[in-house]
mmCIF file of C-alpha atoms in Angstrom:
data_model
loop_
_atom_site.group_PDB
_atom_site.id
_atom_site.type_symbol
_atom_site.label_atom_id
_atom_site.label_comp_id
_atom_site.label_asym_id
_atom_site.label_seq_id
_atom_site.Cartn_x
_atom_site.Cartn_y
_atom_site.Cartn_z
ATOM 1 C CA MET Q 1 87.443 105.681 99.003
ATOM 2 C CA THR Q 2 89.234 103.009 101.059
ATOM 3 C CA HIS Q 3 92.878 103.043 102.147
ATOM 4 C CA THR Q 4 93.564 100.427 99.472
ATOM 5 C CA ASP Q 5 91.971 102.663 96.832
ATOM 6 C CA ILE Q 6 94.080 105.599 98.019
ATOM 7 C CA ASP Q 7 97.283 103.538 97.911
ATOM 8 C CA THR Q 8 96.419 102.410 94.381
ATOM 9 C CA LEU Q 9 95.745 105.974 93.278
ATOM 10 C CA GLN Q 10 99.024 107.159 94.811
ATOM 11 C CA ALA Q 11 100.886 104.431 92.907
ATOM 12 C CA GLU Q 12 99.241 105.643 89.695
ATOM 13 C CA LEU Q 13 99.953 109.335 90.320
ATOM 14 C CA ALA Q 14 103.433 109.153 91.883
ATOM 15 C CA GLY Q 15 105.687 111.498 89.924
ATOM 16 C CA CYS Q 16 102.843 112.809 87.759
ATOM 17 C CA SER Q 17 102.432 116.486 86.895
ATOM 18 C CA PRO Q 18 100.396 118.737 89.195
ATOM 19 C CA ARG Q 19 97.745 119.088 86.507
ATOM 20 C CA ALA Q 20 97.397 115.295 86.240
ATOM 21 C CA VAL Q 21 96.994 115.011 90.011
ATOM 22 C CA LEU Q 22 94.394 117.798 90.006
ATOM 23 C CA GLU Q 23 92.475 116.186 87.148
ATOM 24 C CA ALA Q 24 92.378 112.907 89.077
ATOM 25 C CA ALA Q 25 91.237 114.676 92.254
ATOM 26 C CA LEU Q 26 88.512 116.753 90.627
ATOM 27 C CA GLY Q 27 87.356 113.802 88.546
ATOM 28 C CA ARG Q 28 86.739 111.714 91.659
ATOM 29 C CA PHE Q 29 85.343 114.223 94.140
ATOM 30 C CA GLN Q 30 82.666 116.899 94.136
ATOM 31 C CA ARG Q 31 83.049 117.853 97.818
ATOM 32 C CA ILE Q 32 86.656 118.975 97.452
ATOM 33 C CA ALA Q 33 88.387 122.320 98.045
ATOM 34 C CA VAL Q 34 91.778 123.972 97.647
ATOM 35 C CA SER Q 35 93.539 125.216 100.779
ATOM 36 C CA PHE Q 36 95.053 128.612 99.994
ATOM 37 C CA SER Q 37 97.598 130.778 101.783
ATOM 38 C CA GLY Q 38 100.896 131.086 99.915
ATOM 39 C CA ALA Q 39 102.681 130.985 96.577
ATOM 40 C CA GLU Q 40 102.283 127.231 96.117
ATOM 41 C CA ASP Q 41 98.580 127.431 96.819
ATOM 42 C CA VAL Q 42 97.868 130.219 94.370
ATOM 43 C CA VAL Q 43 99.525 128.117 91.651
ATOM 44 C CA LEU Q 44 97.024 125.365 92.493
ATOM 45 C CA VAL Q 45 94.156 127.867 92.552
ATOM 46 C CA GLU Q 46 95.113 128.978 89.036
ATOM 47 C CA MET Q 47 95.354 125.403 87.747
ATOM 48 C CA ALA Q 48 92.230 124.123 89.484
ATOM 49 C CA SER Q 49 90.064 127.093 88.466
ATOM 50 C CA ARG Q 50 90.870 126.317 84.846
ATOM 51 C CA LEU Q 51 89.750 122.721 85.304
ATOM 52 C CA ARG Q 52 86.662 123.554 87.402
ATOM 53 C CA PRO Q 53 85.590 127.209 87.275
ATOM 54 C CA GLY Q 54 83.935 128.191 90.543
ATOM 55 C CA ILE Q 55 85.956 125.664 92.534
ATOM 56 C CA GLU Q 56 85.759 125.981 96.307
ATOM 57 C CA VAL Q 57 88.833 127.584 97.899
ATOM 58 C CA PHE Q 58 89.350 128.374 101.573
ATOM 59 C CA THR Q 59 91.901 130.343 103.568
ATOM 60 C CA LEU Q 60 92.523 130.835 107.279
ATOM 61 C CA ASP Q 61 92.297 134.330 108.747
ATOM 62 C CA THR Q 62 94.085 133.936 112.069
ATOM 63 C CA GLY Q 63 93.586 137.584 112.983
ATOM 64 C CA ARG Q 64 97.372 138.040 113.043
ATOM 65 C CA LEU Q 65 98.195 138.189 109.320
ATOM 66 C CA HIS Q 66 100.259 140.893 107.638
ATOM 67 C CA THR Q 67 98.422 143.678 105.824
ATOM 68 C CA GLU Q 68 100.078 142.469 102.615
ATOM 69 C CA THR Q 69 98.555 139.025 103.133
ATOM 70 C CA TYR Q 70 95.024 140.385 103.459
ATOM 71 C CA ARG Q 71 95.505 142.370 100.270
ATOM 72 C CA PHE Q 72 96.860 139.269 98.534
ATOM 73 C CA ILE Q 73 93.788 137.255 99.553
ATOM 74 C CA GLU Q 74 91.499 139.836 97.990
ATOM 75 C CA GLU Q 75 93.599 140.006 94.840
ATOM 76 C CA VAL Q 76 93.228 136.242 94.419
ATOM 77 C CA ARG Q 77 89.479 136.469 95.049
ATOM 78 C CA GLU Q 78 89.123 139.058 92.296
ATOM 79 C CA ARG Q 79 91.498 137.429 89.817
ATOM 80 C CA PHE Q 80 90.218 133.840 89.574
ATOM 81 C CA PRO Q 81 86.789 132.233 89.017
ATOM 82 C CA ILE Q 82 86.597 130.673 92.481
ATOM 83 C CA SER Q 83 84.338 130.524 95.508
ATOM 84 C CA LEU Q 84 86.618 131.792 98.300
ATOM 85 C CA GLU Q 85 85.752 131.234 101.960
ATOM 86 C CA VAL Q 86 87.722 132.982 104.720
ATOM 87 C CA LEU Q 87 87.721 130.960 107.957
ATOM 88 C CA SER Q 88 88.071 132.522 111.429
ATOM 89 C CA PRO Q 89 88.973 131.103 114.860
ATOM 90 C CA ASP Q 90 86.342 130.315 117.475
ATOM 91 C CA ALA Q 91 85.881 133.643 119.291
ATOM 92 C CA ALA Q 92 85.332 132.157 122.759
ATOM 93 C CA GLU Q 93 88.426 129.929 122.578
ATOM 94 C CA LEU Q 94 90.545 132.819 121.336
ATOM 95 C CA GLU Q 95 89.284 135.198 124.011
ATOM 96 C CA ALA Q 96 90.013 132.686 126.762
ATOM 97 C CA MET Q 97 93.587 132.101 125.599
ATOM 98 C CA VAL Q 98 94.378 135.801 125.243
ATOM 99 C CA ARG Q 99 92.742 136.642 128.577
ATOM 100 C CA GLY Q 100 94.748 133.963 130.363
ATOM 101 C CA LYS Q 101 98.085 134.184 128.578
ATOM 102 C CA GLY Q 102 98.239 137.432 126.634
ATOM 103 C CA LEU Q 103 98.849 138.038 122.950
ATOM 104 C CA PHE Q 104 102.364 136.591 122.677
ATOM 105 C CA SER Q 105 102.340 133.417 124.806
ATOM 106 C CA PHE Q 106 103.762 131.406 121.890
ATOM 107 C CA TYR Q 107 107.221 132.933 122.392
ATOM 108 C CA ARG Q 108 107.216 131.404 125.862
ATOM 109 C CA ASP Q 109 105.080 128.274 125.509
ATOM 110 C CA GLY Q 110 105.634 127.342 121.863
ATOM 111 C CA HIS Q 111 103.283 127.997 118.975
ATOM 112 C CA GLN Q 112 101.130 124.865 119.101
ATOM 113 C CA GLU Q 113 98.354 126.167 121.373
ATOM 114 C CA CYS Q 114 97.931 129.417 119.466
ATOM 115 C CA CYS Q 115 98.025 127.667 116.077
ATOM 116 C CA GLY Q 116 95.593 125.086 117.404
ATOM 117 C CA ILE Q 117 93.004 127.774 118.071
ATOM 118 C CA ARG Q 118 93.722 130.123 115.189
ATOM 119 C CA LYS Q 119 94.396 127.530 112.467
ATOM 120 C CA VAL Q 120 93.682 123.913 113.334
ATOM 121 C CA GLY Q 121 90.244 124.492 114.840
ATOM 122 C CA PRO Q 122 88.825 126.385 111.837
ATOM 123 C CA LEU Q 123 90.447 123.904 109.452
ATOM 124 C CA ARG Q 124 88.939 120.938 111.297
ATOM 125 C CA ARG Q 125 85.466 122.482 111.054
ATOM 126 C CA LYS Q 126 85.914 123.064 107.324
ATOM 127 C CA LEU Q 127 87.306 119.636 106.532
ATOM 128 C CA ALA Q 128 84.332 118.021 108.268
ATOM 129 C CA THR Q 129 82.265 119.236 105.287
ATOM 130 C CA LEU Q 130 84.577 117.771 102.624
ATOM 131 C CA ASP Q 131 85.544 114.386 101.213
ATOM 132 C CA ALA Q 132 88.951 115.581 99.983
ATOM 133 C CA TRP Q 133 91.187 118.628 100.011
ATOM 134 C CA ILE Q 134 94.099 119.958 97.957
ATOM 135 C CA THR Q 135 97.241 121.430 99.520
ATOM 136 C CA GLY Q 136 100.421 123.104 98.306
ATOM 137 C CA GLN Q 137 102.819 120.940 100.324
ATOM 138 C CA ARG Q 138 106.208 120.198 98.754
ATOM 139 C CA ARG Q 139 108.787 117.667 99.906
ATOM 140 C CA ASP Q 140 111.585 120.245 99.965
ATOM 141 C CA GLN Q 141 109.759 122.674 102.286
ATOM 142 C CA ASN Q 142 110.751 121.118 105.598
ATOM 143 C CA PRO Q 143 112.445 117.995 107.018
ATOM 144 C CA THR Q 144 109.005 116.876 108.228
ATOM 145 C CA ARG Q 145 107.684 116.861 104.646
ATOM 146 C CA GLN Q 146 110.316 114.789 102.868
ATOM 147 C CA ALA Q 147 107.962 111.825 102.414
ATOM 148 C CA VAL Q 148 104.851 113.764 101.323
ATOM 149 C CA PRO Q 149 103.038 111.753 98.609
ATOM 150 C CA GLU Q 150 100.846 113.085 95.828
ATOM 151 C CA VAL Q 151 97.827 111.357 97.401
ATOM 152 C CA GLU Q 152 97.249 110.171 100.956
ATOM 153 C CA ALA Q 153 94.599 109.314 103.483
ATOM 154 C CA ASP Q 154 94.653 112.429 105.641
ATOM 155 C CA PRO Q 155 96.705 111.453 108.706
ATOM 156 C CA ALA Q 156 95.436 114.243 110.948
ATOM 157 C CA PHE Q 157 91.778 114.961 110.205
ATOM 158 C CA ALA Q 158 90.281 111.693 108.933
ATOM 159 C CA SER Q 159 88.621 109.072 111.103
ATOM 160 C CA GLU Q 160 87.600 105.461 110.669
ATOM 161 C CA SER Q 161 83.998 106.539 110.147
ATOM 162 C CA ARG Q 162 84.828 109.474 107.866
ATOM 163 C CA PRO Q 163 87.664 108.992 105.384
ATOM 164 C CA LEU Q 164 89.328 112.148 104.055
ATOM 165 C CA VAL Q 165 91.641 112.179 101.053
ATOM 166 C CA LYS Q 166 94.459 114.702 100.808
ATOM 167 C CA PHE Q 167 95.993 115.638 97.450
ATOM 168 C CA ASN Q 168 99.436 117.269 97.271
ATOM 169 C CA PRO Q 169 99.868 117.974 93.529
ATOM 170 C CA LEU Q 170 103.105 119.975 93.996
ATOM 171 C CA ALA Q 171 104.781 117.360 96.222
ATOM 172 C CA GLY Q 172 107.632 116.845 93.760
ATOM 173 C CA TRP Q 173 108.114 120.464 92.740
ATOM 174 C CA THR Q 174 110.854 122.761 93.963
ATOM 175 C CA SER Q 175 110.477 126.383 95.019
ATOM 176 C CA ALA Q 176 112.124 127.398 91.738
ATOM 177 C CA GLN Q 177 109.451 125.550 89.740
ATOM 178 C CA VAL Q 178 106.703 127.289 91.685
ATOM 179 C CA TRP Q 179 108.154 130.712 90.981
ATOM 180 C CA ASP Q 180 108.831 129.903 87.326
ATOM 181 C CA TYR Q 181 105.142 129.048 86.959
ATOM 182 C CA ILE Q 182 104.070 132.222 88.762
ATOM 183 C CA ALA Q 183 106.222 134.319 86.439
ATOM 184 C CA ALA Q 184 105.167 132.503 83.267
ATOM 185 C CA CYS Q 185 101.440 132.807 84.053
ATOM 186 C CA GLU Q 186 101.693 136.251 85.681
ATOM 187 C CA ILE Q 187 99.981 134.992 88.823
ATOM 188 C CA PRO Q 188 99.613 137.403 91.778
ATOM 189 C CA PHE Q 189 101.763 136.783 94.833
ATOM 190 C CA ASN Q 190 102.171 138.184 98.331
ATOM 191 C CA ALA Q 191 104.143 141.462 98.246
ATOM 192 C CA LEU Q 192 106.114 140.278 101.300
ATOM 193 C CA HIS Q 193 108.085 137.974 98.993
ATOM 194 C CA LEU Q 194 109.756 141.097 97.611
ATOM 195 C CA LYS Q 195 110.953 141.947 101.134
ATOM 196 C CA GLY Q 196 112.809 138.696 101.817
ATOM 197 C CA TYR Q 197 109.915 136.649 103.197
ATOM 198 C CA VAL Q 198 109.656 133.143 101.737
ATOM 199 C CA SER Q 199 107.353 131.059 103.954
ATOM 200 C CA ILE Q 200 104.716 133.465 105.264
ATOM 201 C CA GLY Q 201 102.454 132.938 108.264
ATOM 202 C CA CYS Q 202 101.246 135.209 111.056
ATOM 203 C CA GLU Q 203 103.019 138.539 111.498
ATOM 204 C CA PRO Q 204 104.531 137.830 114.968
ATOM 205 C CA CYS Q 205 105.787 134.400 113.872
ATOM 206 C CA THR Q 206 107.274 135.200 110.459
ATOM 207 C CA ARG Q 207 110.403 137.064 109.443
ATOM 208 C CA PRO Q 208 112.562 137.400 106.313
ATOM 209 C CA ILE Q 209 115.334 134.867 105.829
ATOM 210 C CA ARG Q 210 118.991 135.538 105.113
ATOM 211 C CA PRO Q 211 120.814 134.275 101.991
ATOM 212 C CA GLY Q 212 121.466 130.555 102.267
ATOM 213 C CA GLN Q 213 118.820 129.900 104.913
ATOM 214 C CA HIS Q 214 116.108 127.317 104.304
ATOM 215 C CA GLU Q 215 112.694 128.829 103.531
ATOM 216 C CA ARG Q 216 111.109 127.526 106.766
ATOM 217 C CA GLU Q 217 113.748 129.183 108.950
ATOM 218 C CA GLY Q 218 111.702 132.361 108.839
ATOM 219 C CA ARG Q 219 108.814 130.630 110.632
ATOM 220 C CA TRP Q 220 108.799 130.164 114.428
ATOM 221 C CA TRP Q 221 112.547 130.894 114.388
ATOM 222 C CA TRP Q 222 112.808 130.502 118.169
ATOM 223 C CA GLU Q 223 111.901 126.780 117.924
ATOM 224 C CA ASP Q 224 113.630 123.621 116.723
ATOM 225 C CA ALA Q 225 113.312 122.924 112.969
ATOM 226 C CA LEU Q 226 111.439 119.659 113.530
ATOM 227 C CA LYS Q 227 108.693 121.541 115.386
ATOM 228 C CA LYS Q 228 107.979 123.949 112.523
ATOM 229 C CA GLU Q 229 104.498 122.688 111.694
ATOM 230 C CA CYS Q 230 101.366 124.478 112.851
ATOM 231 C CA GLY Q 231 99.257 121.325 112.994
ATOM 232 C CA LEU Q 232 97.609 121.584 109.571
ATOM 233 C CA HIS Q 233 99.835 118.792 108.280
ATOM 234 C CA ILE Q 234 100.581 117.128 111.571
ATOM 235 C CA GLY Q 235 100.835 113.585 110.259
ATOM 236 C CA ASP Q 236 103.802 114.156 107.982
ATOM 237 C CA ALA Q 237 106.471 113.931 110.656
ATOM 238 C CA SER Q 238 105.533 110.353 111.395
ATOM 239 C CA LYS Q 239 106.169 109.431 107.772
ATOM 240 C CA ALA Q 240 109.519 111.173 107.390
#
């Protein structure tokens, strides 16, 4: 699929329902998978597994997740007709970083290096096997995501020789719409949401938010808001 084809498809799907975007994605690609970690993603897992039972789903095990998150991953595996793959960081890279800098260097140096090893590296290896992927990004999640389209040429992981299409079916949804869908369909969710957590990542880098705070303020709270991306969606800031 060329950049022109992707632009045409985005024009067709702009403002369409998540189901319509998923139908378009699954109708065009066989080598496609859903990226799963949070509430938005499990909504997409539920929708996509109805459209294509056995659909490929992947999640990143950074080695620093909350116990509740690991239990949530297994609940999703057991609940839906999916093929779930759990991705891990490169052991040698991780060992070298921890040996040289310790387990909490991100508080001092920023989170990018740690996320690069624990998240971006495994994701890059996985995406090299796909033609397209599906994410739970929404425009209201972060200032860096305000221009997220329903369909895009992946700005971070594609290359001239290997195009990669990224579908964001929930781009136009709000957090309230996500949770209304979860309640209506009785979809499982991470138990940490009941303890004030909204955007959930690794245990050392995530905390509950206070009333009135934006959902991403609980992530990497020691850093500037415009830096609150782990690198999985690195191209969005340039489009905002």
